[in-house]
Short mmCIF file of C-alpha atoms and ligand atoms in Angstrom, two decimals:
data_model
loop_
_atom_site.label_atom_id
_atom_site.label_comp_id
_atom_site.label_asym_id
_atom_site.label_seq_id
_atom_site.Cartn_x
_atom_site.Cartn_y
_atom_site.Cartn_z
CA MET A 1 -128.63 51.21 86.20
CA ALA A 2 -129.21 54.13 88.58
CA GLU A 3 -126.24 55.79 89.78
CA PRO A 4 -124.87 53.85 92.97
CA ARG A 5 -125.33 55.85 96.27
CA VAL A 6 -122.25 53.17 98.01
CA SER A 7 -119.10 52.11 96.42
CA ILE A 8 -117.18 49.35 98.09
CA VAL A 9 -113.31 49.08 96.72
CA ILE A 10 -112.17 45.52 97.65
CA PRO A 11 -108.10 44.65 96.84
CA VAL A 12 -107.55 41.23 95.54
CA TYR A 13 -104.06 39.43 96.05
CA ASN A 14 -103.92 36.34 95.77
CA GLU A 15 -107.34 35.26 97.87
CA GLU A 16 -108.58 32.49 95.48
CA GLU A 17 -109.15 30.59 98.73
CA ASN A 18 -111.27 33.85 100.55
CA LEU A 19 -113.14 35.08 97.39
CA PRO A 20 -115.75 33.02 96.87
CA GLU A 21 -117.23 34.10 100.50
CA LEU A 22 -116.82 37.37 100.63
CA LEU A 23 -118.65 38.14 96.88
CA ARG A 24 -121.69 35.59 98.86
CA ARG A 25 -121.82 37.39 101.86
CA MET A 26 -120.71 40.80 100.36
CA HIS A 27 -123.94 40.38 97.92
CA THR A 28 -126.37 39.91 100.97
CA VAL A 29 -124.75 42.94 102.05
CA MET A 30 -125.42 44.91 100.34
CA GLU A 31 -128.77 43.99 98.99
CA GLY A 32 -129.80 44.11 101.78
CA LEU A 33 -128.72 47.95 102.47
CA GLY A 34 -131.53 48.73 100.31
CA LYS A 35 -129.26 51.59 98.04
CA PRO A 36 -128.23 51.00 94.30
CA TYR A 37 -125.04 49.81 94.94
CA GLU A 38 -121.60 48.29 92.76
CA THR A 39 -118.49 46.75 93.95
CA ILE A 40 -114.71 47.51 92.75
CA LEU A 41 -112.22 44.34 93.18
CA VAL A 42 -109.22 45.53 92.33
CA ASN A 43 -106.78 42.89 91.73
CA ASP A 44 -103.62 43.43 92.02
CA GLY A 45 -101.37 41.24 89.69
CA SER A 46 -102.43 37.11 90.85
CA ARG A 47 -100.11 34.73 90.12
CA ASP A 48 -103.76 31.58 91.22
CA ARG A 49 -106.50 31.67 90.17
CA SER A 50 -108.53 35.03 91.52
CA LEU A 51 -108.81 36.46 88.09
CA GLU A 52 -111.05 33.95 87.09
CA ILE A 53 -113.06 33.74 89.43
CA LEU A 54 -113.56 37.51 90.07
CA LYS A 55 -114.34 36.93 85.96
CA GLU A 56 -116.73 34.29 86.31
CA ALA A 57 -118.75 36.54 89.61
CA SER A 58 -119.35 39.75 87.19
CA SER A 59 -120.91 37.95 84.38
CA ARG A 60 -123.38 36.55 87.55
CA ASP A 61 -124.02 40.18 88.97
CA PRO A 62 -123.87 43.12 87.06
CA ALA A 63 -122.89 45.00 91.07
CA LEU A 64 -119.91 43.83 90.00
CA ARG A 65 -116.41 45.70 88.35
CA ILE A 66 -113.04 44.48 88.06
CA ILE A 67 -109.77 46.48 87.29
CA ASP A 68 -106.96 44.71 86.52
CA PHE A 69 -104.19 45.28 86.46
CA ASN A 70 -101.10 43.97 84.18
CA ARG A 71 -98.76 43.42 88.00
CA ASN A 72 -98.62 43.76 91.41
CA TYR A 73 -98.88 47.13 91.81
CA GLY A 74 -99.04 47.28 96.01
CA GLN A 75 -101.98 47.49 97.83
CA HIS A 76 -102.75 51.31 98.23
CA ALA A 77 -102.25 51.38 94.22
CA ALA A 78 -104.72 49.44 94.11
CA VAL A 79 -107.44 51.09 96.48
CA PHE A 80 -106.10 54.63 93.75
CA ALA A 81 -107.56 52.43 91.07
CA GLY A 82 -110.87 51.33 92.77
CA PHE A 83 -110.88 55.04 94.33
CA GLU A 84 -111.46 56.51 91.02
CA ALA A 85 -113.32 54.52 88.72
CA ALA A 86 -115.53 54.93 91.69
CA ARG A 87 -119.02 56.24 91.89
CA GLY A 88 -120.96 56.87 94.81
CA GLU A 89 -121.39 59.09 97.30
CA ILE A 90 -119.77 57.26 99.78
CA ILE A 91 -116.60 55.10 98.91
CA VAL A 92 -115.81 52.07 101.86
CA THR A 93 -112.09 50.23 101.24
CA LEU A 94 -112.04 46.75 103.02
CA ASP A 95 -110.17 43.69 102.31
CA ALA A 96 -110.53 40.97 99.91
CA ASP A 97 -109.25 38.13 103.38
CA LEU A 98 -112.46 38.61 105.59
CA GLN A 99 -111.15 40.18 108.60
CA ASN A 100 -112.82 42.83 108.04
CA PRO A 101 -116.82 41.03 108.62
CA PRO A 102 -118.41 42.55 105.29
CA GLU A 103 -121.31 42.60 107.93
CA GLU A 104 -120.06 45.83 109.81
CA VAL A 105 -120.28 48.09 105.89
CA PRO A 106 -123.77 49.05 107.06
CA LYS A 107 -122.71 50.41 110.25
CA LEU A 108 -120.39 52.60 108.34
CA VAL A 109 -122.70 53.86 105.57
CA ALA A 110 -125.27 54.89 108.36
CA LYS A 111 -123.01 56.39 110.50
CA MET A 112 -121.50 58.53 107.07
CA GLU A 113 -125.19 59.22 106.11
CA GLU A 114 -125.38 61.45 109.41
CA GLY A 115 -123.03 63.80 107.55
CA TYR A 116 -119.49 62.67 107.91
CA ASP A 117 -116.45 62.80 106.09
CA VAL A 118 -114.22 59.84 106.53
CA VAL A 119 -115.37 57.07 108.95
CA GLY A 120 -112.60 55.13 110.35
CA SER A 121 -112.85 52.11 112.25
CA VAL A 122 -111.18 50.26 115.53
CA ARG A 123 -110.20 46.16 115.56
CA GLN A 124 -112.11 45.32 119.08
CA GLN A 125 -110.28 42.36 119.83
CA ARG A 126 -108.11 42.09 116.90
CA LYS A 127 -107.08 38.23 115.27
CA ASP A 128 -104.04 38.88 114.31
CA SER A 129 -100.20 37.70 115.46
CA VAL A 130 -98.37 39.03 118.87
CA PHE A 131 -96.35 40.39 115.42
CA ARG A 132 -98.46 42.21 113.71
CA LYS A 133 -99.40 44.12 116.53
CA ALA A 134 -97.20 44.80 118.02
CA ALA A 135 -95.76 46.05 114.76
CA SER A 136 -99.23 47.69 114.16
CA LYS A 137 -99.40 49.24 117.70
CA ILE A 138 -95.20 50.99 116.87
CA ILE A 139 -96.42 52.16 113.23
CA ASN A 140 -100.46 54.14 115.05
CA ARG A 141 -97.94 55.46 118.23
CA VAL A 142 -95.73 57.48 115.45
CA THR A 143 -97.48 57.82 112.59
CA SER A 144 -99.88 60.20 114.66
CA SER A 145 -97.29 62.35 116.76
CA VAL A 146 -95.41 62.45 112.76
CA THR A 147 -98.54 63.58 111.47
CA GLY A 148 -100.77 65.82 113.44
CA VAL A 149 -103.55 63.66 112.94
CA GLN A 150 -105.32 61.77 116.28
CA LEU A 151 -106.56 58.58 115.66
CA HIS A 152 -106.37 54.82 116.76
CA ASP A 153 -106.25 52.52 114.19
CA TYR A 154 -104.48 53.08 110.92
CA GLY A 155 -104.27 49.94 109.70
CA CYS A 156 -107.85 48.88 109.61
CA MET A 157 -108.31 49.77 105.59
CA LEU A 158 -112.73 48.79 106.93
CA ARG A 159 -113.49 52.32 106.56
CA ALA A 160 -115.57 54.99 104.40
CA TYR A 161 -114.76 58.02 103.05
CA ARG A 162 -116.87 61.09 100.75
CA LYS A 163 -116.40 61.74 97.17
CA ASP A 164 -114.96 64.61 98.04
CA VAL A 165 -112.30 63.15 100.31
CA VAL A 166 -111.32 60.44 97.74
CA LYS A 167 -111.51 63.14 94.59
CA THR A 168 -108.84 65.48 97.16
CA LEU A 169 -106.95 61.89 97.44
CA CYS A 170 -106.96 61.06 94.00
CA ALA A 171 -106.09 65.13 92.49
CA SER A 172 -102.80 64.56 95.07
CA GLN A 173 -100.90 61.51 92.57
CA GLU A 174 -97.85 61.20 95.65
CA ILE A 175 -96.22 57.35 94.39
CA SER A 176 -96.81 56.72 98.01
CA THR A 177 -99.19 57.15 100.69
CA PHE A 178 -100.72 55.55 103.00
CA ILE A 179 -104.61 56.09 102.04
CA PRO A 180 -105.86 56.61 106.04
CA VAL A 181 -104.04 59.29 107.18
CA LEU A 182 -103.83 60.94 104.00
CA ALA A 183 -107.83 61.61 103.80
CA ASP A 184 -107.90 62.27 107.58
CA LEU A 185 -105.66 64.87 106.78
CA PHE A 186 -108.34 66.03 104.15
CA ALA A 187 -111.43 65.24 105.81
CA GLY A 188 -113.19 68.27 107.75
CA LYS A 189 -115.23 65.61 110.22
CA ILE A 190 -114.12 62.67 111.05
CA THR A 191 -115.25 59.41 113.29
CA GLU A 192 -114.57 56.39 114.24
CA ILE A 193 -116.70 52.81 115.35
CA PRO A 194 -115.59 49.85 116.91
CA VAL A 195 -115.82 46.75 114.47
CA ALA A 196 -115.30 43.44 114.53
CA HIS A 197 -111.97 41.50 113.25
CA ALA A 198 -111.86 38.60 112.32
CA GLU A 199 -108.99 35.95 111.46
CA ARG A 200 -107.44 36.12 107.93
CA ALA A 201 -109.64 33.44 106.65
CA ARG A 202 -107.11 31.15 104.41
CA GLY A 203 -104.10 32.48 102.77
CA GLU A 204 -100.82 33.93 104.64
CA SER A 205 -99.99 37.67 104.97
CA LYS A 206 -99.08 40.04 101.95
CA TYR A 207 -97.55 41.94 104.34
CA SER A 208 -93.42 40.89 105.97
CA PHE A 209 -91.45 42.60 108.44
CA LEU A 210 -89.05 44.28 105.96
CA LYS A 211 -92.60 45.43 103.80
CA LEU A 212 -93.79 46.58 106.94
CA ILE A 213 -91.21 49.15 108.06
CA ARG A 214 -90.68 50.04 104.37
CA LEU A 215 -94.67 51.15 105.23
CA GLN A 216 -93.63 52.75 108.67
CA PHE A 217 -90.38 54.18 106.83
CA ASP A 218 -92.69 55.58 104.00
CA LEU A 219 -95.04 56.92 106.45
CA ILE A 220 -92.70 59.22 107.80
CA THR A 221 -90.55 60.62 105.42
CA SER A 222 -94.11 61.40 103.29
CA PHE A 223 -96.08 62.89 105.64
CA SER A 224 -93.23 65.01 107.87
CA LEU A 225 -90.07 66.76 107.35
CA LEU A 226 -89.10 65.99 110.52
CA PRO A 227 -86.61 62.95 110.02
CA LEU A 228 -84.51 66.05 108.12
CA ARG A 229 -84.86 68.00 111.12
CA ALA A 230 -83.43 65.13 113.73
CA THR A 231 -80.80 64.46 111.52
CA MET A 232 -79.98 68.34 111.90
CA PHE A 233 -80.23 67.52 115.58
CA ILE A 234 -77.90 64.42 116.20
CA GLY A 235 -75.47 66.81 113.52
CA VAL A 236 -75.67 69.01 116.70
CA THR A 237 -75.01 67.75 119.79
CA THR A 238 -72.15 65.19 117.82
CA ALA A 239 -70.57 68.08 117.31
CA LEU A 240 -70.83 69.71 120.21
CA LEU A 241 -69.98 66.39 122.50
CA ALA A 242 -67.02 65.65 119.93
CA MET A 243 -65.29 69.01 120.39
CA LEU A 244 -65.57 69.22 124.04
CA ALA A 245 -64.23 65.74 123.63
CA ALA A 246 -60.98 67.57 122.35
CA ALA A 247 -60.91 69.81 125.15
CA VAL A 248 -61.35 67.22 127.34
CA LEU A 249 -57.71 66.00 125.33
CA ILE A 250 -56.05 68.72 125.02
CA ALA A 251 -56.42 69.41 128.15
CA GLY A 252 -55.23 65.99 129.44
CA ARG A 253 -52.54 66.41 127.36
CA LEU A 254 -51.14 70.12 128.99
CA LEU A 255 -51.49 68.44 132.15
CA MET A 256 -50.37 65.28 131.88
CA GLY A 257 -48.10 64.99 128.83
CA SER A 258 -47.99 63.14 125.79
CA ASP A 259 -48.13 59.16 127.25
CA TRP A 260 -51.81 59.93 128.14
CA ALA A 261 -52.84 61.52 125.01
CA VAL A 262 -51.49 58.31 123.38
CA SER A 263 -54.44 56.68 125.36
CA GLY A 264 -56.76 59.55 124.38
CA ILE A 265 -56.34 58.45 120.38
CA PHE A 266 -58.97 55.72 120.77
CA THR A 267 -61.95 57.82 122.08
CA LEU A 268 -60.51 60.35 119.27
CA PHE A 269 -61.21 57.05 116.40
CA ALA A 270 -65.31 56.88 118.49
CA GLY A 271 -65.97 60.01 118.03
CA LEU A 272 -65.07 59.73 114.46
CA PHE A 273 -66.36 56.72 114.27
CA PHE A 274 -70.13 57.79 115.42
CA PHE A 275 -69.34 60.70 113.48
CA VAL A 276 -69.23 59.01 110.20
CA GLY A 277 -71.60 57.01 111.29
CA VAL A 278 -74.44 59.85 111.21
CA LEU A 279 -72.68 60.91 108.80
CA LEU A 280 -73.93 58.57 106.48
CA PHE A 281 -77.20 58.32 108.18
CA SER A 282 -77.69 61.70 107.56
CA ILE A 283 -76.87 61.50 102.83
CA GLY A 284 -79.13 57.93 102.85
CA LEU A 285 -82.15 60.17 104.59
CA LEU A 286 -81.53 62.50 102.45
CA GLY A 287 -80.88 61.05 98.92
CA GLU A 288 -84.53 59.89 100.42
CA TYR A 289 -86.43 62.71 100.07
CA THR A 290 -84.08 63.61 96.74
CA GLY A 291 -85.24 60.34 95.58
CA ARG A 292 -89.06 60.37 96.78
CA ILE A 293 -88.84 64.23 94.54
CA TYR A 294 -87.52 62.67 91.61
CA MET A 295 -90.23 60.06 91.41
CA GLU A 296 -92.33 63.23 91.62
CA VAL A 297 -90.70 64.52 88.51
CA ARG A 298 -91.53 62.24 86.67
CA ARG A 299 -94.79 61.32 87.11
CA ARG A 300 -95.00 57.79 86.25
CA PRO A 301 -98.18 56.09 86.35
CA ARG A 302 -98.65 54.59 89.38
CA PHE A 303 -100.70 51.41 88.55
CA VAL A 304 -101.36 49.67 84.53
CA ILE A 305 -104.79 49.18 84.12
CA ARG A 306 -105.16 45.64 81.43
CA HIS A 307 -108.88 45.32 81.63
CA VAL A 308 -111.94 46.35 82.97
CA ILE A 309 -114.33 43.64 83.54
CA GLN A 310 -118.20 43.08 84.06
CA ASN A 311 -120.70 41.19 83.24
CA GLY A 312 -118.32 39.21 82.37
CA GLU A 313 -116.75 40.85 79.12
CA GLU A 314 -113.37 42.45 79.14
CA ARG A 315 -112.84 45.86 77.81
CA HIS A 316 -109.93 47.95 77.75
CA PRO A 317 -109.63 51.07 79.93
N1 LIG B 401 -102.76 43.35 98.59
C1 LIG B 401 -103.44 43.71 97.72
N2 LIG B 401 -101.93 43.56 96.87
C2 LIG B 401 -100.72 43.52 98.33
C3 LIG B 401 -101.09 43.08 98.95
C4 LIG B 401 -101.96 42.99 99.08
O1 LIG B 401 -103.56 44.40 97.02
O2 LIG B 401 -99.26 44.00 97.25
C5 LIG B 401 -104.84 42.73 99.48
C6 LIG B 401 -105.07 42.09 100.15
O3 LIG B 401 -105.31 41.24 98.69
C7 LIG B 401 -106.22 42.32 101.31
C8 LIG B 401 -105.32 43.35 101.78
O4 LIG B 401 -105.06 43.47 100.54
O5 LIG B 401 -106.98 42.52 100.47
C9 LIG B 401 -105.20 43.49 102.90
O6 LIG B 401 -103.93 42.39 102.61
P1 LIG B 401 -103.22 41.50 104.03
O7 LIG B 401 -104.37 40.37 104.27
O8 LIG B 401 -101.89 40.39 103.71
O9 LIG B 401 -102.81 42.61 105.11
P2 LIG B 401 -103.10 42.18 106.10
O10 LIG B 401 -104.20 41.74 106.56
O11 LIG B 401 -101.37 41.20 106.73
O12 LIG B 401 -102.65 43.94 107.32
MG1 LIG B 402 -105.46 41.00 106.47
#
């Protein structure tokens, strides 16, 4: 088979209801593109029939390659596995839930052929819940100010990358990574194009409120030391305020006698508790970074691949 020009990478986690339509539409679009291509689907430990559907589809379509994880490692680990397996010059990622219409892929590819390293996409009329959109808005804002990479929509996984960028991504074996941001750090020429966004066809979003908070925290701590510096700033300011409060208390004690100072104890308590809070917060934050270093030095594999399936046949990786 000819070397593919375009590789499509799709993470799949419990998407049995969306897969048949996704595979059908993807096939039509890619055949229409007129370039050699491959589609890599990474089964991220689905507990439904996703794997069977994928396996069955691969026996009919030689352009499909299925990577099967031994358990759930998360969307980004799945995309990384797809990246490592991708052979195309242009690598496109998208979600399996049909929120990113496969029909938009040729637009991205065309833009890439103009010589960009990364082509992102901005979702026009995003079809998500109000809560989900608000969360994304905050994440986008904080992310661009913390990382200094100015893009409009980090959450949209419908993106295209050049092979070199993907290679660099794979080489930086970080544990917790947010692919769009990381890619933009390494890419020379970046652009964004508007794409359509659809309602999640079937099934539920795999991101809960807690998972989103976790993601934001990951983003900030894995891309900058700003929280450490902010904590130091808060610490210094608190200390200065505490000194000021002490001066006021001493002055009051000297000028107005000990009666006044007794009621001052409560102020002192309040200050003390605040201080303890800040201290605990700092320790926690330091722990986060230390934990991160610990995770990095262990160099654990980020995922374990059970099988690779092509033409309906299982191979060991
Ligand atoms: N996904 C995955 N592993 C996970 C969670 C999600 O591979 O642990 C996949 C999921 O199948 C989908 C994509 O990542 O293809 C995006 O997930 P989802 O649609 O739930 O996220 P949202 O659209 O709410 O951001
Ligand atoms: Mg979705």
